[in-house]
Coordinates of C-alpha atoms in Angstrom, one line a residue:
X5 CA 62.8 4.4 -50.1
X6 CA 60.7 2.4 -48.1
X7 CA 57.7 3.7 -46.4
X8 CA 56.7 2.1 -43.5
X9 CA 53.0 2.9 -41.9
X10 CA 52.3 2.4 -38.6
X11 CA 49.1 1.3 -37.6
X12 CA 47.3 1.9 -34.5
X13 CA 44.4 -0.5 -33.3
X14 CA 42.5 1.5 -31.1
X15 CA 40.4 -0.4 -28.7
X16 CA 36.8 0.8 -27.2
X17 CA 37.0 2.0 -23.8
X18 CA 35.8 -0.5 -21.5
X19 CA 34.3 0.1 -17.7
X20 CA 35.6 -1.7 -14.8
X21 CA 32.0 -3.2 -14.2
X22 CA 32.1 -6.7 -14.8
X23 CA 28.5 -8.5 -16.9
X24 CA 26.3 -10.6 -15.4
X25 CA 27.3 -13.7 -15.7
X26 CA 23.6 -14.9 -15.6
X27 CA 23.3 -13.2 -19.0
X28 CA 26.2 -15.0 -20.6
X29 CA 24.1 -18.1 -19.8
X30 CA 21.2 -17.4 -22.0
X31 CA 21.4 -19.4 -25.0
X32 CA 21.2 -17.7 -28.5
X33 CA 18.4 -14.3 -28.6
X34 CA 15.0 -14.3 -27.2
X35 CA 12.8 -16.8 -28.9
X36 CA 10.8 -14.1 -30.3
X37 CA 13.2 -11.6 -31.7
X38 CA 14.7 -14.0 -33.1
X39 CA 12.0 -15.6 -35.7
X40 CA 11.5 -11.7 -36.4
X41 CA 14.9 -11.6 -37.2
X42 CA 14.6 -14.7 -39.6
X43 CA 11.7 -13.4 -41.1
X44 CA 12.9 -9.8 -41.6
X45 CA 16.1 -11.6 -43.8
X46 CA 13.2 -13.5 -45.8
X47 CA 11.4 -10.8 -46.6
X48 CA 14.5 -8.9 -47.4
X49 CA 15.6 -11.7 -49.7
X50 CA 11.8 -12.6 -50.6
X51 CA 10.2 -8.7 -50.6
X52 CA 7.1 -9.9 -52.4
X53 CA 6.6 -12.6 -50.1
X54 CA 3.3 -12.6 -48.4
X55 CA 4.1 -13.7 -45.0
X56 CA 1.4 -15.6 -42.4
X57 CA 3.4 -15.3 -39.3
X58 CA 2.7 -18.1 -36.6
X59 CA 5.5 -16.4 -34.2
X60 CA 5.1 -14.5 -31.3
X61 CA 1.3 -15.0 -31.2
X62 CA 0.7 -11.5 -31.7
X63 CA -3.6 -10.6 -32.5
X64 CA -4.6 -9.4 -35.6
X65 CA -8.2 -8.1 -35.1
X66 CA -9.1 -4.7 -34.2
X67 CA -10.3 -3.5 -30.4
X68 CA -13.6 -3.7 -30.2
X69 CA -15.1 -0.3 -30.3
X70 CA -17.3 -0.7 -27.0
X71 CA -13.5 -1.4 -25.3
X72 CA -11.6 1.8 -27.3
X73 CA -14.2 4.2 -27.0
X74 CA -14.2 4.2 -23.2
X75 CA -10.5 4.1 -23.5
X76 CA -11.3 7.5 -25.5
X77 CA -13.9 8.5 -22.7
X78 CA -10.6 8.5 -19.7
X79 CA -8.2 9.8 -22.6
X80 CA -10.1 13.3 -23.2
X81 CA -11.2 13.6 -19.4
X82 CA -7.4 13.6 -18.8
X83 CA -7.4 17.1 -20.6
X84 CA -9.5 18.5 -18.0
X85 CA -9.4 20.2 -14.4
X86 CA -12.1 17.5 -13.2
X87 CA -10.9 14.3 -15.3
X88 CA -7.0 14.5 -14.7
X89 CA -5.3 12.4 -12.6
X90 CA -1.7 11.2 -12.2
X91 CA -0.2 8.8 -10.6
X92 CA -2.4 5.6 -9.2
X93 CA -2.0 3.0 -7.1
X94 CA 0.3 1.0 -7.9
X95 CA -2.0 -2.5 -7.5
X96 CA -4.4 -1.2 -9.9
X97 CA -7.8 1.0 -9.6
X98 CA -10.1 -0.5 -6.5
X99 CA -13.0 -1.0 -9.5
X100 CA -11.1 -2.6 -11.8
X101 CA -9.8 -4.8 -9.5
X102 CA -13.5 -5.8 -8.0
X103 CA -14.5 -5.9 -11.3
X104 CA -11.9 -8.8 -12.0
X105 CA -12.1 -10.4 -8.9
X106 CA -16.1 -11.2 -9.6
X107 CA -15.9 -11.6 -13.4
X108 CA -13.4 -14.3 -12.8
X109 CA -13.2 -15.8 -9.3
X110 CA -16.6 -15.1 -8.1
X111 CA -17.6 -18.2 -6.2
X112 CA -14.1 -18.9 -5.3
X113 CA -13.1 -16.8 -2.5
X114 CA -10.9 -14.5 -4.7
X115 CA -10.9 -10.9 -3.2
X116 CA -10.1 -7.5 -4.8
X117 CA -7.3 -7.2 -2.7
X118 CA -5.7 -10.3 -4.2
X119 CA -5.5 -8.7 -7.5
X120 CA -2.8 -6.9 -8.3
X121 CA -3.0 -5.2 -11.8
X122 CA -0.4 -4.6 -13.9
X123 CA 0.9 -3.8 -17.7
X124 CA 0.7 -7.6 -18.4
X125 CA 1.5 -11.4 -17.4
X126 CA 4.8 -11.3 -18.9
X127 CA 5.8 -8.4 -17.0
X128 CA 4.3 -10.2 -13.8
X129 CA 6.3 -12.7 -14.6
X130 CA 9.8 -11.4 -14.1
X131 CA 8.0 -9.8 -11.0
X132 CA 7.2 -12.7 -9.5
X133 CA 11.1 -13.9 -10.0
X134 CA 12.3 -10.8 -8.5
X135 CA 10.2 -12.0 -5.4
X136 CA 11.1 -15.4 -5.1
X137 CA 14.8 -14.3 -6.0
X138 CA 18.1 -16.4 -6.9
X139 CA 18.1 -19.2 -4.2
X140 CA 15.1 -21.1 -5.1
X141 CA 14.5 -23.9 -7.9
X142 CA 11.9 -24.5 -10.2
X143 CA 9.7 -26.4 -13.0
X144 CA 8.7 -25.8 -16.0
X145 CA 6.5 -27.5 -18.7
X146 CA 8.5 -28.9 -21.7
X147 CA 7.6 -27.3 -23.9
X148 CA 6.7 -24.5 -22.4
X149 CA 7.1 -20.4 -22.9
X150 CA 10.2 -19.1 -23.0
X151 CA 9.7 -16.0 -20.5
X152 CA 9.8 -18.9 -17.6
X153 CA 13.3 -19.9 -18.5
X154 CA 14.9 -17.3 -19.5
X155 CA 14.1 -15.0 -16.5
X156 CA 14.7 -17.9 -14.1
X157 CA 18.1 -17.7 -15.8
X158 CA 19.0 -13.7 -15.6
X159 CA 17.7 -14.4 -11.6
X160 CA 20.5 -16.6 -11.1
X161 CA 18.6 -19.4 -10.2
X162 CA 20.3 -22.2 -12.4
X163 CA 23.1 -23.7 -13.5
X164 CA 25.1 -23.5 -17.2
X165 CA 23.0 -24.9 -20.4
X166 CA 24.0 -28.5 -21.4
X167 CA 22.8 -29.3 -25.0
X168 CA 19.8 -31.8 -25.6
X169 CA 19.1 -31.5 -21.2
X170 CA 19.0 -27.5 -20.6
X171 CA 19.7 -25.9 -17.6
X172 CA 21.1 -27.0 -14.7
X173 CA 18.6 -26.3 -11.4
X174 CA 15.3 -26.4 -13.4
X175 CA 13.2 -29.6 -13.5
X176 CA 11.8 -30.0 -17.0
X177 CA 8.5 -31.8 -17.1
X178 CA 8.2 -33.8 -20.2
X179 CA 4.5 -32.8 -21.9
X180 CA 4.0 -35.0 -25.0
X181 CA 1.2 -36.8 -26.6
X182 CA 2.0 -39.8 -25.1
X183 CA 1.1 -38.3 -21.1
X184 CA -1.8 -36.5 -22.6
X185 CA 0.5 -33.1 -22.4
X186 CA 0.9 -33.3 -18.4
X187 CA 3.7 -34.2 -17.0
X188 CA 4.2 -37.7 -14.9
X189 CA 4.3 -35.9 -11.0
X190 CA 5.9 -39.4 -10.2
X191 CA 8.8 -38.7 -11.9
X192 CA 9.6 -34.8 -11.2
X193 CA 11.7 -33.7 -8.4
X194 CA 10.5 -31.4 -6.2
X195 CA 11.2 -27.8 -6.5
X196 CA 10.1 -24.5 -5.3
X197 CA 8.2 -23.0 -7.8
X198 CA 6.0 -25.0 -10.4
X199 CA 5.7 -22.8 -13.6
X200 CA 2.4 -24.4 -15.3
X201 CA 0.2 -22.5 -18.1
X202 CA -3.3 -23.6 -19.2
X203 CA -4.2 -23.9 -21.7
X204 CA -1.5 -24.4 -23.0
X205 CA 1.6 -22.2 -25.1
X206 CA 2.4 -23.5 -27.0
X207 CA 0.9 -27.3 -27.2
X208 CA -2.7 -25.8 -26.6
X209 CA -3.7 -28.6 -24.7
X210 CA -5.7 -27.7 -21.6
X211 CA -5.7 -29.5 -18.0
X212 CA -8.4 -31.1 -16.6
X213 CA -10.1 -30.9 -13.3
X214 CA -8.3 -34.5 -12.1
X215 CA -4.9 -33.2 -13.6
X216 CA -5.2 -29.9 -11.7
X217 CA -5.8 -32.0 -8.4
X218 CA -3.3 -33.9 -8.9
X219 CA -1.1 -31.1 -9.1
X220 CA -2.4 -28.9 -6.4
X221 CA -1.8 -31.9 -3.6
X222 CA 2.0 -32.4 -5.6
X223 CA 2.4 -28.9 -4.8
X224 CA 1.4 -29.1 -1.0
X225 CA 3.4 -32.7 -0.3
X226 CA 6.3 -30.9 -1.4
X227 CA 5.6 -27.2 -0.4
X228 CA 5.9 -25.7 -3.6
X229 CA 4.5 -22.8 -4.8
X230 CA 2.6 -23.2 -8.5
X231 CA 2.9 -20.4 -11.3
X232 CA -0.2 -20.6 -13.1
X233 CA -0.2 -18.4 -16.4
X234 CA -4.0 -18.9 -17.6
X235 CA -3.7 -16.2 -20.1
X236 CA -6.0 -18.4 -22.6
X237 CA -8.8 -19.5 -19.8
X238 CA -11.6 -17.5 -22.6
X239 CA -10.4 -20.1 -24.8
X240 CA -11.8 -22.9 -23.2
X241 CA -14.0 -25.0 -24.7
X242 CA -14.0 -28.1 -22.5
X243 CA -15.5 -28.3 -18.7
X244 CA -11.8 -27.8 -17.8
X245 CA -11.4 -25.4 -14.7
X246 CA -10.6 -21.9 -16.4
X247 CA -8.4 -21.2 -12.9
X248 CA -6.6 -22.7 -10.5
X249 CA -8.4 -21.6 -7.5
X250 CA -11.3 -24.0 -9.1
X251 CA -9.9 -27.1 -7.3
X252 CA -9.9 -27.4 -3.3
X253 CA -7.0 -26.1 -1.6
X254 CA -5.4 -24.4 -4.2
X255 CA -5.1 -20.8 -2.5
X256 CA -2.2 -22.2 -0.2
X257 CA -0.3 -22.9 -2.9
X258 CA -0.7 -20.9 -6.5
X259 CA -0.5 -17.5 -7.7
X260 CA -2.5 -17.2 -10.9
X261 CA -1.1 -14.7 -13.9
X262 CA -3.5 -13.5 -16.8
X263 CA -4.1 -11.1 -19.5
X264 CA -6.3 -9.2 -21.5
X265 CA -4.0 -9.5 -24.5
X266 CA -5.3 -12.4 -26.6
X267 CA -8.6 -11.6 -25.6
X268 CA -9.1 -8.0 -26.1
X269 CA -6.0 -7.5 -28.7
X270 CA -4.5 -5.5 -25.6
X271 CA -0.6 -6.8 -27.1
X272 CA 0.2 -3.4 -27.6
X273 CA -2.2 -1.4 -24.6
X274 CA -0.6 -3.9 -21.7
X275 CA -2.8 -4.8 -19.1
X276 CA -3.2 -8.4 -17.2
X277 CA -3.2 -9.1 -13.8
X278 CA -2.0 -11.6 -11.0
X279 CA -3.8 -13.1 -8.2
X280 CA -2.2 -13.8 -5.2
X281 CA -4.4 -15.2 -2.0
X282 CA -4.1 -14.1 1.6
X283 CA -3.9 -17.9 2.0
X284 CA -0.4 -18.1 0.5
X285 CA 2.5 -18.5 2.9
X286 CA 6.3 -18.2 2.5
X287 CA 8.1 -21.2 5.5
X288 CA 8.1 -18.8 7.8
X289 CA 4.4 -18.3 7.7
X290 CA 4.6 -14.5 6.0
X291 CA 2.3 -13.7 3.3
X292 CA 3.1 -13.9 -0.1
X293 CA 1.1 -11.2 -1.1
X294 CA 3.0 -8.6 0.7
X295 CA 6.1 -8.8 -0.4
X296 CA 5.0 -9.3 -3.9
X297 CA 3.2 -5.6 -3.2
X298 CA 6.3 -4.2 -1.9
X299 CA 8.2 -5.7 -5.3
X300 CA 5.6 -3.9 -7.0
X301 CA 5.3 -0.4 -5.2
X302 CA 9.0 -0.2 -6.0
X303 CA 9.5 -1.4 -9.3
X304 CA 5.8 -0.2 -10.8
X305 CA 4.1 2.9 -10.5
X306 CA 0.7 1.2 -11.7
X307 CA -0.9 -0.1 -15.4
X308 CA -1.7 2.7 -17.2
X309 CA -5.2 4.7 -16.4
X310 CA -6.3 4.9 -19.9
X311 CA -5.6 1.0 -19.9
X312 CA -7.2 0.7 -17.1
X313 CA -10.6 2.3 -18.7
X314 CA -10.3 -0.4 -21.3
X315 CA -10.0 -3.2 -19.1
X316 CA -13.2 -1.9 -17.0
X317 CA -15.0 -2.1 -20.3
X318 CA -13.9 -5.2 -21.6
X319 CA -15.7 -6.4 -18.2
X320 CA -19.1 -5.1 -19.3
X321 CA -21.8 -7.2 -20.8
X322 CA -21.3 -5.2 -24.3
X323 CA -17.3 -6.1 -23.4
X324 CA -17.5 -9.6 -22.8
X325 CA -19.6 -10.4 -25.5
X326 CA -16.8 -8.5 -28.1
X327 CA -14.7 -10.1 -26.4
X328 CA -16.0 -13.7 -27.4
X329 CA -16.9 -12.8 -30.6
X330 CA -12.8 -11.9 -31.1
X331 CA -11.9 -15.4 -29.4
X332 CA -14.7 -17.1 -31.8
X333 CA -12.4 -15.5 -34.9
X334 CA -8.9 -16.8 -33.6
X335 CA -10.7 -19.9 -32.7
X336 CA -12.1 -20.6 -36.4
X337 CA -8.4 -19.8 -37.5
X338 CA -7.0 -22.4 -35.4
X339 CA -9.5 -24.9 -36.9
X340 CA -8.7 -24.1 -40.3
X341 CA -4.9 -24.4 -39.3
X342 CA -6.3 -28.1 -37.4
X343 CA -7.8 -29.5 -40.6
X344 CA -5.0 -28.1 -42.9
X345 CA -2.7 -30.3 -41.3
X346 CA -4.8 -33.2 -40.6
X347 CA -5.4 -33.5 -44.2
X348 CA -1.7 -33.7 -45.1
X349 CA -1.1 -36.2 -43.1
X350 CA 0.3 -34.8 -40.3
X351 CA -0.7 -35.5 -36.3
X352 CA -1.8 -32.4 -34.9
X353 CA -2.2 -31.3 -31.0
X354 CA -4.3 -28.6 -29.7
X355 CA -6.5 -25.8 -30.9
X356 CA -10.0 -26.6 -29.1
X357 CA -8.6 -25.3 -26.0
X358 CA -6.2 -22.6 -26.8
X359 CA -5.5 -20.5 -30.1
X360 CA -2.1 -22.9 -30.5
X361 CA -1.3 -25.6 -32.7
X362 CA 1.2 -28.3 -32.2
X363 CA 1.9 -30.4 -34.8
X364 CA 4.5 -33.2 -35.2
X365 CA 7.2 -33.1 -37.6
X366 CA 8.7 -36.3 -36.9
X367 CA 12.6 -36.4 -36.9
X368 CA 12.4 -32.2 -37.3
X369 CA 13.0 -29.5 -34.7
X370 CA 10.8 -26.2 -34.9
X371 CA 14.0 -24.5 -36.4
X372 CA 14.8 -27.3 -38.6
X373 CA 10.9 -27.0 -40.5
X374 CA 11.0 -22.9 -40.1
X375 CA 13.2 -22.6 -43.0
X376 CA 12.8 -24.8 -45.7
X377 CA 8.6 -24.1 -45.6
X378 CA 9.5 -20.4 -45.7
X379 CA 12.4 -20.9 -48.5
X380 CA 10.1 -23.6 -50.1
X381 CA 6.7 -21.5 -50.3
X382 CA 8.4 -18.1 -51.6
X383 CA 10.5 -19.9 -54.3
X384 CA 7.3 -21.3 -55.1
X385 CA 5.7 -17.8 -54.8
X386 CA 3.3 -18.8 -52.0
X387 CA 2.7 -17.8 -48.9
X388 CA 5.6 -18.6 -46.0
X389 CA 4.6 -19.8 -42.8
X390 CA 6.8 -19.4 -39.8
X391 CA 6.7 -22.1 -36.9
X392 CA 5.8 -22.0 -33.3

């Protein structure tokens, strides 16, 4: 007798809505994720491993208690009649946003309204993409963060990935030790939008006052908007201009994008802030500014109040100074990371500026050194070091 078993492959039901394509684009996972990804399957395989991670550039050191114990204060007042409150506006609370405006931009004709809080730069980020929407081009720094890419891709704004030249529609501007870390202007096409960061992530290296004029007059002979991210400006330790809205004429054509994340350890609170000047001008003459506030009224219903509090005290006297005293620890863990390196031999970029460390593996991608100095170090039972 012969049995015979049918077998029937059932398939998942599907939907009749079709996937971005702009998503099928992106190459591989998320930068991030993915060296926690890596590391998780080290430790798996290594449990005992004691891991320094050099990924995501996540901080380390506690809030200072000056910051959390106003962040306390607004917390409890919540619980009562007089202290609640819901909803904000959306652009941030009118102190905080004076508070920024002459903490950071005092002598340079930054205004409250200009500010625009929000629950951090990366978050602006993909904001300001939403505003500028698929049909315009852009630059980036190479190397440069991820989140500029990547969202630029989901937008729609470029064309497919070709390997070893990246996408299509995006004008890559070659940052190495041999141009100092800023880009050759005589050699990059024009584009819309100029995404730059100072100082620097990941090379730490920090524009100067000349490079920053240089780019501000390449922006207006091509009428291009610039990006700046200066989430590290704290870090500075040069004369370098901490903001873009240092050198003349830069309010017609830069937003600016910060953070108190690496300064306060606000990576898990959320809370940054973008600058956008009245002066700013889309062809048609309207201003910049107001549809970037209508992109936020509708997608944003304001950083968090409790945040917020934080933020305010991280702009006191007692606030700033915690605040440097944080940087100061970062900053003496970047030198030690400096003279590691330099005493091995290797040439190393970066870390007076920035807390970021570049250092040349030659022959070697990031990915390529990741894995053998983790493998290496725990078979060794050392620490591992992951790379970025």
């Amino acid at each position: 007798m012969v049995l015979i078993i049918c077998v029937a492959i059932c398939e998942a039901y599907k939907t009749k809505v079709y996937r971005n394509a702009n998503m099928a684009k992106l190459q591989a996972g998320y930068l991030f994720p993915e060296i926690a990804r890596r590391k998780a399957a080290h430790m798996l395989k290594y449990p005992d491993a004691q891991v320094i991670s050099l990924g995501i550039g996540d901080t380390t050191e506690p809030i200072p208690e000056v910051i959390t114990s106003a962040m306390e204060k607004r917390s409890h007042a919540l619980s009562t009649v007089d202290g609640y409150s819901g909803y904000g506006a959306e652009q941030g609370e009118k102190t905080l946003r004076a508070t920024i405006a002459s903490t950071f931009y005092g002598d340079l004709g930054i205004e409250e309204d200009d500010i625009f809080v929000s629950d951090g730069a990366k978050s602006d980020i993909s904001r300001l993409q939403v505003l500028f929407g698929s049909g315009v081009s852009m630059a980036v720094q190479d190397p440069s963060y991820p989140a500029y890419v990547d969202s630029s891709v989901i937008m729609g704004q470029t064309a497919l990935y070709q390997k070893d030249v990246g996408y299509g529609n995006i004008e890559y501007m070659k940052c190495t030790p041999e141009n100092g870390f800023f880009p050759d202007l005589s050699t990059v096409y024009r584009t819309d939008v100029i995404f730059f960061c100072s100082p620097n992530n990941p090379t730490g290296s920090a524009a100067t006052r000349d490079q920053l004029t240089r780019l501000v007059q390449f922006a207006k002979d091509n009428g291009s908007i610039i990006v700046y991210d200066s989430a590290y400006a704290m870090y500075m330790s040069d004369n370098n201009p901490r903001s873009i809205f240092e050198i003349p004429g830069a309010k017609e054509v830069a937003i600016e994008t910060s953070s108190f994340s690496k300064y306060a350890g606000f990576t898990g609170v959320r809370l940054g802030w973008t600058v956008i000047p009245k002066e700013l001008l889309f062809s048609d003459g309207f201003p910049v500014a107001k549809d970037f506030n209508r992109i936020v009224c509708t997608c944003f219903n304001g950083a968090s109040n409790i945040a917020q509090a934080g933020g305010l005290a991280c702009l006191s006297p007692e606030g700033l100074e915690a605040m440097q005293e944080v940087i100061g620890f970062y900053k003496e863990n970047t030198n030690i990371i400096v003279e590691t390196f330099n005493s091995l031999g290797f040439n190393v970029y970066g870390g007076t500026n920035a807390p970021y460390v570049w250092v040349h593996f030659p022959g070697q991608s990031s990915w390529d050194v990741f894995g053998p100095m983790c493998w290496k170090h725990a078979e060794d039972s050392r620490s591992c070091t992951s790379d970025e």
